[in-house]
Coordinates of C-alpha atoms and ligand atoms in Angstrom, one line a residue:
Chain A
M12 CA 11.3 -31.5 50.3
V13 CA 14.2 -32.4 48.6
E14 CA 16.0 -29.4 49.1
H15 CA 16.2 -29.7 52.5
T16 CA 18.4 -32.7 52.2
V17 CA 21.1 -30.5 51.2
A18 CA 22.3 -29.8 54.7
A19 CA 22.8 -33.6 55.4
T20 CA 24.4 -34.2 52.0
N21 CA 26.2 -31.1 51.6
A22 CA 25.5 -32.3 47.7
I23 CA 27.3 -29.5 45.7
V24 CA 27.6 -29.3 42.0
T25 CA 31.0 -29.4 40.9
L26 CA 31.1 -29.6 36.9
D27 CA 28.2 -28.5 34.6
V28 CA 27.8 -26.3 31.9
P29 CA 23.9 -26.0 31.4
I30 CA 22.1 -23.8 29.2
P31 CA 22.1 -20.1 29.7
Q32 CA 19.4 -19.1 32.3
V33 CA 17.5 -16.3 30.8
I34 CA 16.1 -17.3 27.4
W35 CA 13.3 -14.8 26.9
G36 CA 14.3 -11.4 28.2
W37 CA 13.4 -7.8 28.2
M38 CA 12.4 -8.0 24.3
I39 CA 9.6 -10.6 25.3
T40 CA 8.7 -8.3 28.5
L41 CA 8.0 -5.8 26.0
N42 CA 6.2 -7.6 23.3
M43 CA 3.8 -8.6 26.2
W44 CA 3.4 -5.2 27.6
A45 CA 3.2 -3.4 24.2
K46 CA 0.4 -6.1 23.1
S47 CA -1.6 -5.3 26.5
I48 CA -1.7 -1.6 25.3
G49 CA -2.3 -2.3 21.8
T50 CA -5.4 -4.7 22.8
G51 CA -6.4 -3.0 25.6
V52 CA -7.4 0.3 24.0
V53 CA -9.9 -1.5 21.4
L54 CA -11.6 -3.5 24.8
V55 CA -11.8 -0.2 26.9
G56 CA -12.3 1.8 23.7
A57 CA -15.5 -0.2 22.6
Y58 CA -16.8 0.4 26.2
L59 CA -16.5 4.0 25.8
L60 CA -17.9 3.9 22.4
A61 CA -21.0 2.1 23.7
R62 CA -21.4 4.3 27.0
H63 CA -20.1 7.5 26.1
G64 CA -20.3 7.4 22.4
R65 CA -22.1 10.9 22.2
E66 CA -19.3 12.7 24.1
V67 CA -16.2 11.2 23.3
G68 CA -17.1 9.0 19.9
E69 CA -15.1 10.9 17.6
S70 CA -11.9 11.2 19.3
V71 CA -12.1 7.4 20.4
K72 CA -12.8 6.2 16.6
I73 CA -9.8 8.2 15.6
W74 CA -7.2 7.4 18.3
M75 CA -8.1 3.4 19.4
P76 CA -7.0 2.3 16.0
I77 CA -4.0 4.6 15.7
I78 CA -2.9 4.0 19.2
S79 CA -3.4 -0.1 18.9
F80 CA -1.6 -0.1 15.5
I81 CA 1.4 1.5 16.7
F82 CA 1.6 -0.7 20.0
L83 CA 0.9 -4.0 17.9
N84 CA 3.6 -3.0 15.7
I85 CA 6.1 -2.7 18.6
F86 CA 4.8 -6.1 19.9
L87 CA 5.2 -7.7 16.2
L88 CA 8.5 -6.2 15.7
F89 CA 10.1 -7.2 19.0
T90 CA 8.6 -10.8 18.2
L91 CA 10.4 -10.7 15.5
L92 CA 13.6 -9.2 16.5
D93 CA 13.5 -11.9 19.4
L94 CA 13.9 -14.9 16.8
H95 CA 17.2 -16.3 16.3
Q96 CA 16.1 -16.6 12.6
P97 CA 13.8 -13.5 11.7
L98 CA 13.8 -14.1 8.0
R99 CA 12.2 -17.6 8.4
M100 CA 9.2 -16.1 10.3
W101 CA 7.2 -17.1 7.5
H102 CA 7.3 -20.6 8.3
I103 CA 4.6 -20.0 10.8
F104 CA 2.5 -19.4 8.1
V105 CA 3.2 -22.1 5.7
Y106 CA 4.0 -25.4 8.2
P107 CA 1.4 -24.1 11.2
H108 CA 1.7 -26.2 13.9
W109 CA -1.7 -26.2 15.8
S110 CA -0.7 -27.5 19.1
S111 CA 1.4 -24.6 19.5
A112 CA 0.2 -21.3 21.3
I113 CA 2.9 -19.6 19.4
T114 CA 1.2 -20.5 16.2
V115 CA -2.4 -19.8 16.9
G116 CA -1.3 -16.4 18.6
A117 CA 0.8 -15.1 15.4
W118 CA -2.1 -16.1 13.5
M119 CA -4.6 -14.4 15.6
A120 CA -2.5 -11.6 16.1
T121 CA -1.7 -11.0 12.5
L122 CA -5.3 -11.2 11.5
F123 CA -6.0 -8.5 14.5
T124 CA -3.5 -6.0 13.5
A125 CA -4.6 -6.4 9.6
I126 CA -8.2 -5.1 11.1
I127 CA -6.8 -2.5 13.2
F128 CA -4.7 -1.4 10.0
V129 CA -8.0 -0.8 7.9
M130 CA -9.8 0.8 10.9
M131 CA -6.9 3.3 11.3
L132 CA -7.4 3.9 7.5
I133 CA -10.8 4.7 7.9
A134 CA -10.1 7.0 10.9
L135 CA -7.4 8.8 8.8
R136 CA -9.7 9.1 5.8
K137 CA -12.1 11.2 8.2
F138 CA -9.4 13.3 9.4
V139 CA -8.1 13.8 5.8
L140 CA -12.0 14.5 4.8
A141 CA -12.1 17.2 7.4
H142 CA -8.8 18.9 6.6
E143 CA -8.6 18.2 2.6
D144 CA -6.7 21.6 2.2
R145 CA -4.4 21.1 4.6
V146 CA -3.2 17.4 4.0
P147 CA -0.3 16.6 1.7
R148 CA -1.6 15.3 -2.0
F149 CA -0.6 11.8 -1.6
C150 CA -3.2 11.7 1.4
R151 CA -6.1 12.7 -0.6
K152 CA -6.0 9.4 -2.4
L153 CA -7.5 8.0 0.8
A154 CA -10.1 10.5 0.5
Q155 CA -11.3 9.0 -2.5
M156 CA -11.7 5.3 -1.2
E157 CA -15.4 5.4 -0.4
F158 CA -15.4 1.8 1.0
L159 CA -13.4 3.1 3.9
N160 CA -16.6 4.3 5.6
D161 CA -18.2 4.0 9.3
E162 CA -20.2 1.2 8.3
L163 CA -17.2 -0.7 7.5
Y164 CA -15.4 0.7 10.7
D165 CA -18.3 -0.5 13.1
K166 CA -18.4 -4.0 11.8
L167 CA -14.4 -4.5 12.0
L168 CA -14.9 -2.8 15.6
K169 CA -17.0 -5.8 16.4
V170 CA -14.7 -8.4 15.0
A171 CA -11.7 -6.6 16.6
V172 CA -13.2 -6.4 20.2
V173 CA -14.1 -10.2 20.1
L174 CA -10.1 -10.9 18.8
A175 CA -8.7 -8.6 21.0
L176 CA -9.8 -11.1 24.0
P177 CA -7.7 -13.9 22.7
V178 CA -5.0 -11.9 21.2
T179 CA -4.3 -10.5 24.6
M180 CA -4.3 -13.9 26.4
Y181 CA -2.6 -16.3 24.1
T182 CA 0.7 -15.3 25.5
A183 CA -1.0 -16.9 28.9
T184 CA -0.9 -20.1 27.1
I185 CA 2.6 -19.9 25.7
M186 CA 3.6 -19.6 29.5
G187 CA 1.6 -22.4 30.4
E188 CA 3.2 -24.8 27.4
A189 CA 6.5 -23.7 28.9
T190 CA 6.4 -26.4 31.0
A191 CA 9.8 -26.0 32.0
R192 CA 9.3 -23.0 33.8
E193 CA 7.0 -23.4 37.2
L194 CA 4.8 -20.5 38.5
W195 CA 3.2 -19.6 35.5
Q196 CA -0.1 -21.4 35.7
T197 CA -2.2 -20.6 32.6
P198 CA -5.7 -19.9 34.3
T199 CA -4.1 -17.4 36.6
E200 CA -1.8 -15.9 33.7
L201 CA -4.9 -15.3 31.3
V202 CA -6.8 -13.4 33.9
Q203 CA -3.6 -11.6 34.6
M204 CA -3.3 -11.0 30.7
L205 CA -6.9 -9.6 30.3
L206 CA -6.4 -7.6 33.6
A207 CA -3.2 -6.0 31.9
A208 CA -5.2 -4.8 28.8
I209 CA -8.1 -3.5 31.0
L210 CA -5.4 -1.7 33.2
T211 CA -3.4 -0.3 30.1
G212 CA -6.2 0.4 27.8
S213 CA -8.0 2.8 30.8
A214 CA -4.5 4.4 31.4
V215 CA -4.0 5.3 27.8
Y216 CA -7.6 7.0 27.6
L217 CA -6.9 8.5 30.9
I218 CA -3.6 10.1 29.6
I219 CA -5.1 11.4 26.2
G220 CA -8.9 12.1 27.5
Q221 CA -7.7 15.2 29.5
K222 CA -10.7 17.5 28.1
W223 CA -13.3 14.8 28.6
S224 CA -16.0 15.2 31.3
Y225 CA -15.4 13.7 34.9
E226 CA -18.1 11.2 34.3
V227 CA -16.0 9.5 31.6
K228 CA -13.0 9.7 33.5
R229 CA -14.5 8.5 36.7
D230 CA -15.5 5.4 34.6
L231 CA -11.9 4.9 33.2
A232 CA -10.6 5.4 36.7
I233 CA -12.8 2.9 38.5
M234 CA -11.9 0.4 35.5
L235 CA -8.3 1.2 36.4
G236 CA -8.5 0.9 39.9
V237 CA -10.4 -2.3 39.7
S238 CA -8.0 -4.0 37.6
A239 CA -4.8 -2.7 39.4
F240 CA -6.6 -4.4 42.8
L241 CA -7.5 -7.8 41.0
S242 CA -4.3 -7.9 39.5
F243 CA -2.1 -7.1 43.0
V244 CA -4.5 -9.5 44.6
I245 CA -3.3 -12.2 42.2
Y246 CA -0.1 -11.5 42.6
M247 CA -0.1 -11.3 46.4
G248 CA -2.0 -14.7 46.5
E249 CA 1.0 -16.3 44.4
Y250 CA 3.8 -14.4 46.5
Y251 CA 2.3 -16.0 50.0
F252 CA 0.7 -19.1 48.9
G253 CA 2.5 -19.9 45.9
H254 CA 4.9 -22.1 47.7
M255 CA 2.6 -24.5 48.8
K256 CA 2.1 -25.9 45.1
A257 CA 5.4 -27.1 44.4
E258 CA 9.0 -27.2 45.6
E259 CA 10.2 -25.4 42.2
V260 CA 7.7 -22.5 42.9
A261 CA 8.8 -22.2 46.5
A262 CA 12.3 -21.8 44.9
I263 CA 11.1 -19.3 42.2
L264 CA 9.5 -17.1 44.8
S265 CA 12.5 -16.9 46.7
Y266 CA 14.3 -14.9 44.2
V267 CA 11.5 -12.1 45.0
K268 CA 11.1 -12.8 48.8
E269 CA 14.5 -12.4 49.6
G270 CA 16.6 -12.8 46.2
P271 CA 18.0 -10.4 43.6
Y272 CA 14.5 -9.5 42.6
A273 CA 12.8 -8.8 45.7
A274 CA 13.3 -4.9 45.0
M275 CA 11.9 -5.1 41.4
F276 CA 9.2 -7.0 42.5
W277 CA 8.1 -4.6 45.0
A278 CA 8.7 -1.5 42.7
G279 CA 6.3 -2.8 40.0
Q280 CA 3.6 -3.7 42.4
W281 CA 3.7 0.0 43.8
I282 CA 4.1 1.7 40.9
A283 CA 1.8 -0.5 38.7
F284 CA -1.2 -1.2 41.2
I285 CA -0.7 0.1 44.9
I286 CA -0.1 3.9 44.1
P287 CA -2.3 4.0 40.8
M288 CA -5.2 2.5 43.2
A289 CA -4.6 4.9 46.0
L290 CA -4.6 8.0 43.5
V291 CA -8.1 6.6 42.0
Y292 CA -9.1 6.5 45.5
F293 CA -8.4 10.0 46.2
S294 CA -9.7 11.4 43.3
L295 CA -13.0 9.4 43.6
R296 CA -13.2 10.9 47.0
S297 CA -12.5 14.2 45.8
R298 CA -14.2 14.0 42.6
S299 CA -11.2 15.6 41.2
A300 CA -9.5 14.1 38.0
S301 CA -6.0 15.7 38.5
L302 CA -4.5 12.6 39.8
L303 CA -5.6 10.6 37.3
F304 CA -3.1 11.4 34.7
L305 CA -0.4 10.1 37.0
A306 CA -2.4 7.0 37.8
G307 CA -2.3 6.2 34.1
V308 CA 1.5 6.8 33.5
L309 CA 2.4 4.9 36.8
A310 CA 0.3 2.1 35.8
I311 CA 1.5 1.6 32.3
V312 CA 5.3 2.2 33.5
G313 CA 4.8 -0.4 36.4
L314 CA 3.1 -3.1 34.4
Y315 CA 6.4 -3.5 32.3
I316 CA 8.5 -3.9 35.3
T317 CA 5.9 -6.3 37.1
K318 CA 5.7 -8.4 33.8
H319 CA 9.6 -8.5 33.6
V320 CA 10.1 -9.6 37.0
W321 CA 7.7 -12.3 36.7
L322 CA 9.2 -13.3 33.1
I323 CA 12.3 -13.5 34.3
I324 CA 12.3 -15.5 37.9
P325 CA 11.1 -18.6 36.8
Q326 CA 14.2 -18.8 34.4
L327 CA 16.9 -18.3 37.1
L328 CA 16.0 -22.1 38.4
P329 CA 18.4 -24.6 37.2
L330 CA 16.5 -27.4 35.2
S331 CA 19.2 -30.2 35.2
Chain B
M19 CA 9.1 -49.8 17.9
K20 CA 9.7 -47.3 20.8
L21 CA 13.3 -46.4 21.3
G22 CA 14.6 -45.9 24.8
F23 CA 17.6 -45.5 26.8
L24 CA 19.2 -46.3 30.3
V25 CA 22.0 -45.4 32.0
D26 CA 23.3 -47.3 35.0
L27 CA 24.6 -45.1 37.3
N28 CA 26.2 -47.8 39.3
L29 CA 28.8 -48.4 36.3
C30 CA 29.3 -44.8 35.1
M31 CA 32.9 -43.5 36.3
G32 CA 32.3 -40.1 35.0
C33 CA 34.8 -40.5 31.9
K34 CA 33.0 -38.3 29.6
G35 CA 33.6 -40.5 26.6
C36 CA 30.1 -40.6 25.8
E37 CA 30.3 -36.4 25.7
V38 CA 33.3 -36.2 23.7
A39 CA 32.0 -38.9 21.0
C40 CA 28.7 -37.1 20.8
K41 CA 30.4 -33.9 20.1
V42 CA 32.5 -35.3 17.7
E43 CA 29.6 -37.5 15.9
N44 CA 27.8 -34.5 15.8
Q45 CA 29.9 -31.6 15.5
V46 CA 28.5 -30.2 18.2
P47 CA 30.1 -26.5 18.0
L48 CA 32.1 -24.9 20.8
Y49 CA 29.8 -23.7 24.0
S50 CA 27.0 -26.2 23.3
W51 CA 26.5 -30.0 24.4
R52 CA 23.8 -32.4 23.6
L53 CA 25.1 -34.7 26.3
R54 CA 26.6 -33.6 29.4
V55 CA 28.0 -35.6 32.5
K56 CA 27.1 -33.7 35.6
Y57 CA 29.2 -33.8 38.6
V58 CA 27.9 -33.6 42.0
D59 CA 30.0 -33.8 45.0
V60 CA 28.6 -35.4 48.1
G61 CA 29.5 -35.3 51.8
V62 CA 32.0 -33.8 53.7
Y63 CA 35.7 -34.2 53.7
P64 CA 37.2 -37.0 54.0
E65 CA 33.7 -38.5 53.8
T66 CA 33.1 -37.5 50.2
K67 CA 32.0 -39.1 46.9
R68 CA 31.6 -37.8 43.7
T69 CA 28.5 -38.6 41.9
Y70 CA 28.1 -38.4 37.8
T71 CA 25.0 -38.2 35.8
P72 CA 25.2 -38.4 32.1
L73 CA 22.2 -36.0 30.9
R74 CA 20.4 -35.7 27.5
C75 CA 17.2 -35.4 26.0
N76 CA 14.6 -38.0 27.2
H77 CA 12.8 -38.3 24.0
C78 CA 9.8 -37.9 26.0
E79 CA 6.4 -39.6 24.8
D80 CA 4.4 -36.5 25.6
A81 CA 7.2 -34.0 24.5
P82 CA 6.7 -30.5 25.5
C83 CA 9.2 -29.2 23.0
E84 CA 7.3 -30.9 20.1
R85 CA 4.2 -29.6 21.3
I86 CA 5.3 -25.7 21.8
C87 CA 7.1 -25.7 18.2
P88 CA 5.3 -23.3 16.2
V89 CA 6.7 -24.8 13.0
S90 CA 7.0 -28.5 13.9
A91 CA 10.8 -28.2 13.4
L92 CA 10.6 -30.6 16.5
H93 CA 9.0 -33.5 15.5
Y94 CA 8.4 -37.4 16.1
L95 CA 10.0 -40.4 14.1
E96 CA 8.2 -43.3 13.8
N97 CA 10.9 -44.9 16.4
G98 CA 9.8 -42.6 19.0
I99 CA 12.5 -40.4 18.5
V100 CA 12.1 -36.6 18.9
N101 CA 14.2 -35.2 16.0
I102 CA 14.5 -31.7 14.9
D103 CA 14.5 -30.1 11.4
K104 CA 16.9 -27.5 11.6
E105 CA 16.1 -25.8 8.1
R106 CA 12.4 -25.1 9.6
C107 CA 13.3 -24.2 12.9
I108 CA 12.8 -20.4 13.4
G109 CA 14.6 -19.9 16.6
C110 CA 12.0 -18.7 18.5
A111 CA 13.4 -20.6 21.7
G112 CA 9.8 -21.6 23.1
C113 CA 11.4 -25.5 22.6
M114 CA 13.9 -24.2 25.3
M115 CA 11.5 -22.7 27.3
A116 CA 9.3 -25.8 27.5
C117 CA 11.9 -28.6 28.2
P118 CA 11.9 -29.5 31.8
Y119 CA 15.3 -30.9 31.3
G120 CA 17.4 -27.9 29.7
A121 CA 18.0 -30.7 26.8
I122 CA 18.0 -28.0 24.3
Y123 CA 20.4 -25.4 23.3
M124 CA 20.6 -22.5 20.2
D125 CA 23.4 -23.7 17.9
P126 CA 25.6 -20.5 17.6
V127 CA 26.5 -21.6 14.1
T128 CA 23.2 -22.1 12.7
N129 CA 21.2 -20.0 14.9
T130 CA 18.6 -22.6 15.4
A131 CA 17.5 -24.9 18.3
D132 CA 19.2 -28.2 18.7
K133 CA 19.5 -31.3 20.8
C134 CA 20.2 -34.9 21.1
T135 CA 18.7 -37.0 18.6
Y136 CA 19.5 -40.4 19.8
C137 CA 22.2 -40.3 16.6
A138 CA 18.9 -40.7 14.4
H139 CA 21.1 -40.6 11.4
R140 CA 23.3 -43.8 12.9
V141 CA 20.0 -45.6 14.1
A142 CA 18.9 -45.5 10.6
S143 CA 21.7 -47.3 9.5
S144 CA 21.3 -49.9 12.1
M145 CA 24.0 -48.4 14.3
M146 CA 24.1 -47.7 17.7
P147 CA 24.5 -43.9 19.0
A148 CA 27.9 -42.9 19.3
C149 CA 27.9 -42.4 23.1
V150 CA 26.8 -45.9 23.6
V151 CA 29.9 -47.0 21.3
A152 CA 32.1 -44.8 23.1
C153 CA 31.2 -46.1 26.9
P154 CA 34.0 -48.1 28.2
V155 CA 31.9 -49.7 30.8
E156 CA 28.7 -50.0 28.9
A157 CA 26.7 -47.9 31.3
N158 CA 24.5 -46.7 28.6
I159 CA 21.8 -49.1 27.2
F160 CA 19.9 -48.3 24.1
G161 CA 17.0 -50.4 22.5
D162 CA 13.6 -51.0 21.5
L163 CA 11.4 -50.6 24.5
D164 CA 8.4 -52.1 22.8
D165 CA 10.4 -55.3 22.6
P166 CA 10.3 -57.4 25.9
T167 CA 13.2 -59.4 25.0
S168 CA 15.6 -56.3 24.3
H169 CA 18.5 -55.8 26.4
I170 CA 16.9 -52.2 27.7
S171 CA 13.7 -54.1 28.5
Q172 CA 15.3 -56.8 30.4
Y173 CA 17.5 -54.6 32.2
I174 CA 14.6 -52.3 33.2
M175 CA 12.6 -55.7 34.6
R176 CA 15.5 -56.7 36.4
H177 CA 15.7 -53.4 38.3
Q178 CA 12.4 -53.0 39.0
K179 CA 12.2 -54.6 42.1
D180 CA 14.8 -52.6 44.0
G181 CA 12.8 -49.7 43.1
G182 CA 16.0 -48.6 41.1
V183 CA 14.5 -47.4 37.5
R184 CA 14.0 -43.7 37.7
V185 CA 13.4 -40.9 35.1
R186 CA 13.9 -37.2 35.6
K187 CA 11.0 -35.0 37.1
P188 CA 8.2 -37.6 36.4
E189 CA 6.0 -35.2 37.9
K190 CA 6.1 -33.3 34.8
N191 CA 4.1 -36.0 32.8
T192 CA 6.3 -35.9 30.1
H193 CA 6.8 -39.8 30.1
P194 CA 10.7 -39.8 29.3
K195 CA 11.9 -42.8 27.4
H196 CA 15.5 -42.1 29.1
F197 CA 16.0 -44.2 32.6
Y198 CA 18.4 -44.4 35.0
V199 CA 19.4 -47.1 37.5
G200 CA 21.3 -46.3 40.9
G201 CA 20.2 -42.8 40.7
G202 CA 19.1 -41.0 43.6
E203 CA 17.8 -37.4 44.2
V204 CA 21.2 -36.1 44.2
H205 CA 21.6 -37.4 40.5
L206 CA 18.1 -36.6 39.2
N207 CA 16.9 -33.6 41.1
P208 CA 18.4 -30.3 40.2
L209 CA 17.0 -28.7 43.7
A210 CA 18.8 -31.8 45.7
S211 CA 22.2 -30.1 45.3
K212 CA 23.7 -26.5 45.6
R213 CA 25.6 -24.4 42.8
E214 CA 28.0 -22.0 44.4
E215 CA 30.8 -19.9 42.9
G216 CA 33.9 -21.3 43.1
Y217 CA 33.1 -25.0 43.5
N218 CA 33.4 -25.7 40.0
L219 CA 36.2 -27.5 38.5
F220 CA 36.5 -25.2 35.6
N221 CA 35.4 -21.7 36.7
K222 CA 34.6 -18.5 34.6
I223 CA 32.7 -20.5 31.8
T224 CA 31.3 -18.1 29.1
H225 CA 28.8 -18.4 26.7
L226 CA 28.5 -17.0 23.7
D227 CA 26.0 -13.8 23.7
H228 CA 23.4 -14.9 21.4
I229 CA 23.1 -18.7 22.8
G230 CA 20.7 -17.4 25.8
G231 CA 18.3 -14.5 26.0
H232 CA 19.1 -11.0 25.8
Ligands
SF4_404 S1 13.8 -34.1 27.2 FE1 13.5 -32.1 26.5 S2 14.1 -31.8 24.2 FE2 14.2 -34.3 24.9 S3 12.0 -34.9 24.2 FE3 11.8 -34.0 26.3 S4 11.0 -32.1 26.4 FE4 11.9 -32.6 24.2
SF4_405 S1 13.6 -22.6 18.5 FE1 12.8 -23.9 16.6 S2 12.8 -25.9 17.4 FE2 12.6 -24.8 19.0 S3 10.3 -23.9 19.3 FE3 11.5 -22.8 17.9 S4 11.0 -23.0 15.6 FE4 10.7 -24.8 17.1

């Protein structure tokens, strides 16, 4: 390994002005985190509708598009704010470059958000129809739009579920195309992105579904526990075996082994995965769902920390 | 035609003439560089030596910056130069994340990405890039790699034997069209040298906030 020659050569940089290290910062973390929630509630929501539709169908059909739309907009907003030329965003649609995962992702995410928006309108219309006397007059216009019906919702849901998969995973291909940054390997990151969506999706429903039966919560808890476990195993695989891949990977991992991000890395792992896994385990053993709310909150908060560390550390390595 | 660069590091004396010429020619703003000469000191006093390595865009044949650019602001010219259209750039910094050589910067004046273009505007008028003209020892060699009789092709041929022609990070599979003669790991591999506080000839270098991340 070349870095081991440093002891012999005592080579030390005495003049260099490289570009600043961290180029994609907290806004991109927020972008990935919000996208996981925005897509995760659709994927997990579709499962709930298929498996427990009779019990939770009504509330899932209303809350799924609303929560998804809110988080997709957070994702889109911070994607836009992170651009140095946000007003030129439309260039992606008029000068698309299809080899770029950024382009493909932007198109898919826009389409996905549009579909979720229509689904949200259908959900809101149902609410308006049920409470027509109590909603403001401009909302009643929605009630007159008869094409916004259940039939359309079900059709759009199918498309949304199919689209949610690539929308949640495409950031992994952007990271794969970011060839300057070692550590991010597309296949692993694709799985991590999917697991993040399942983790946050199930966590959101555990938080909002306080009144649901134990059976529904048990299913959600299993989803949360399994996705946390798999995600944790992949991170540990990278942590303990990643250094064998390349010298750069070893140097990057040293930032979380003994370097400045070690504490944050482990905080993320504990909060996002280890504690939620333990809470799921105890709640399944005792057939009690009282711990699951906390597991959900911790998984969502911890995921942000985990994603942030993983985003930053490859950027700390000098490129030239 | 495939334009390429070669720097003979045996000749380079670190005068930074190329760096200054580039800044002037391309009106590169403060805090930004298209081409910079990196100094690395090797050895222990009194047995020390200073190495100099001019670093610029490698105009890779399989350029990750071009691949990731969502709007084709980064694009190939027919002569192989990887050029940039600043009017089209949306400033996503994808290219800065993709270039394994740290060759791209965010221009603080235009808020768009920018980098060495091998002086494409001068090349279009049959002139040499500004850095080539400025180099007092002719360490920078520029020319057509497709033409076996060109100076650069001949130079590469002549130095093949000593195993002396190298590129930066060949394992990245970017196929750089920028070569070095006389360079070792210390010159070309960022992991082969330390970066320690207090050893820089200029310390406390600051960047404008918005050049990099947030
Ligand atoms: S050196 Fe970097 S900026 Fe230049 S062509 Fe290669 S990837 Fe692009
Ligand atoms: S910053 Fe500009 S040149 Fe770089 S990838 Fe984004 S749009 Fe393309």
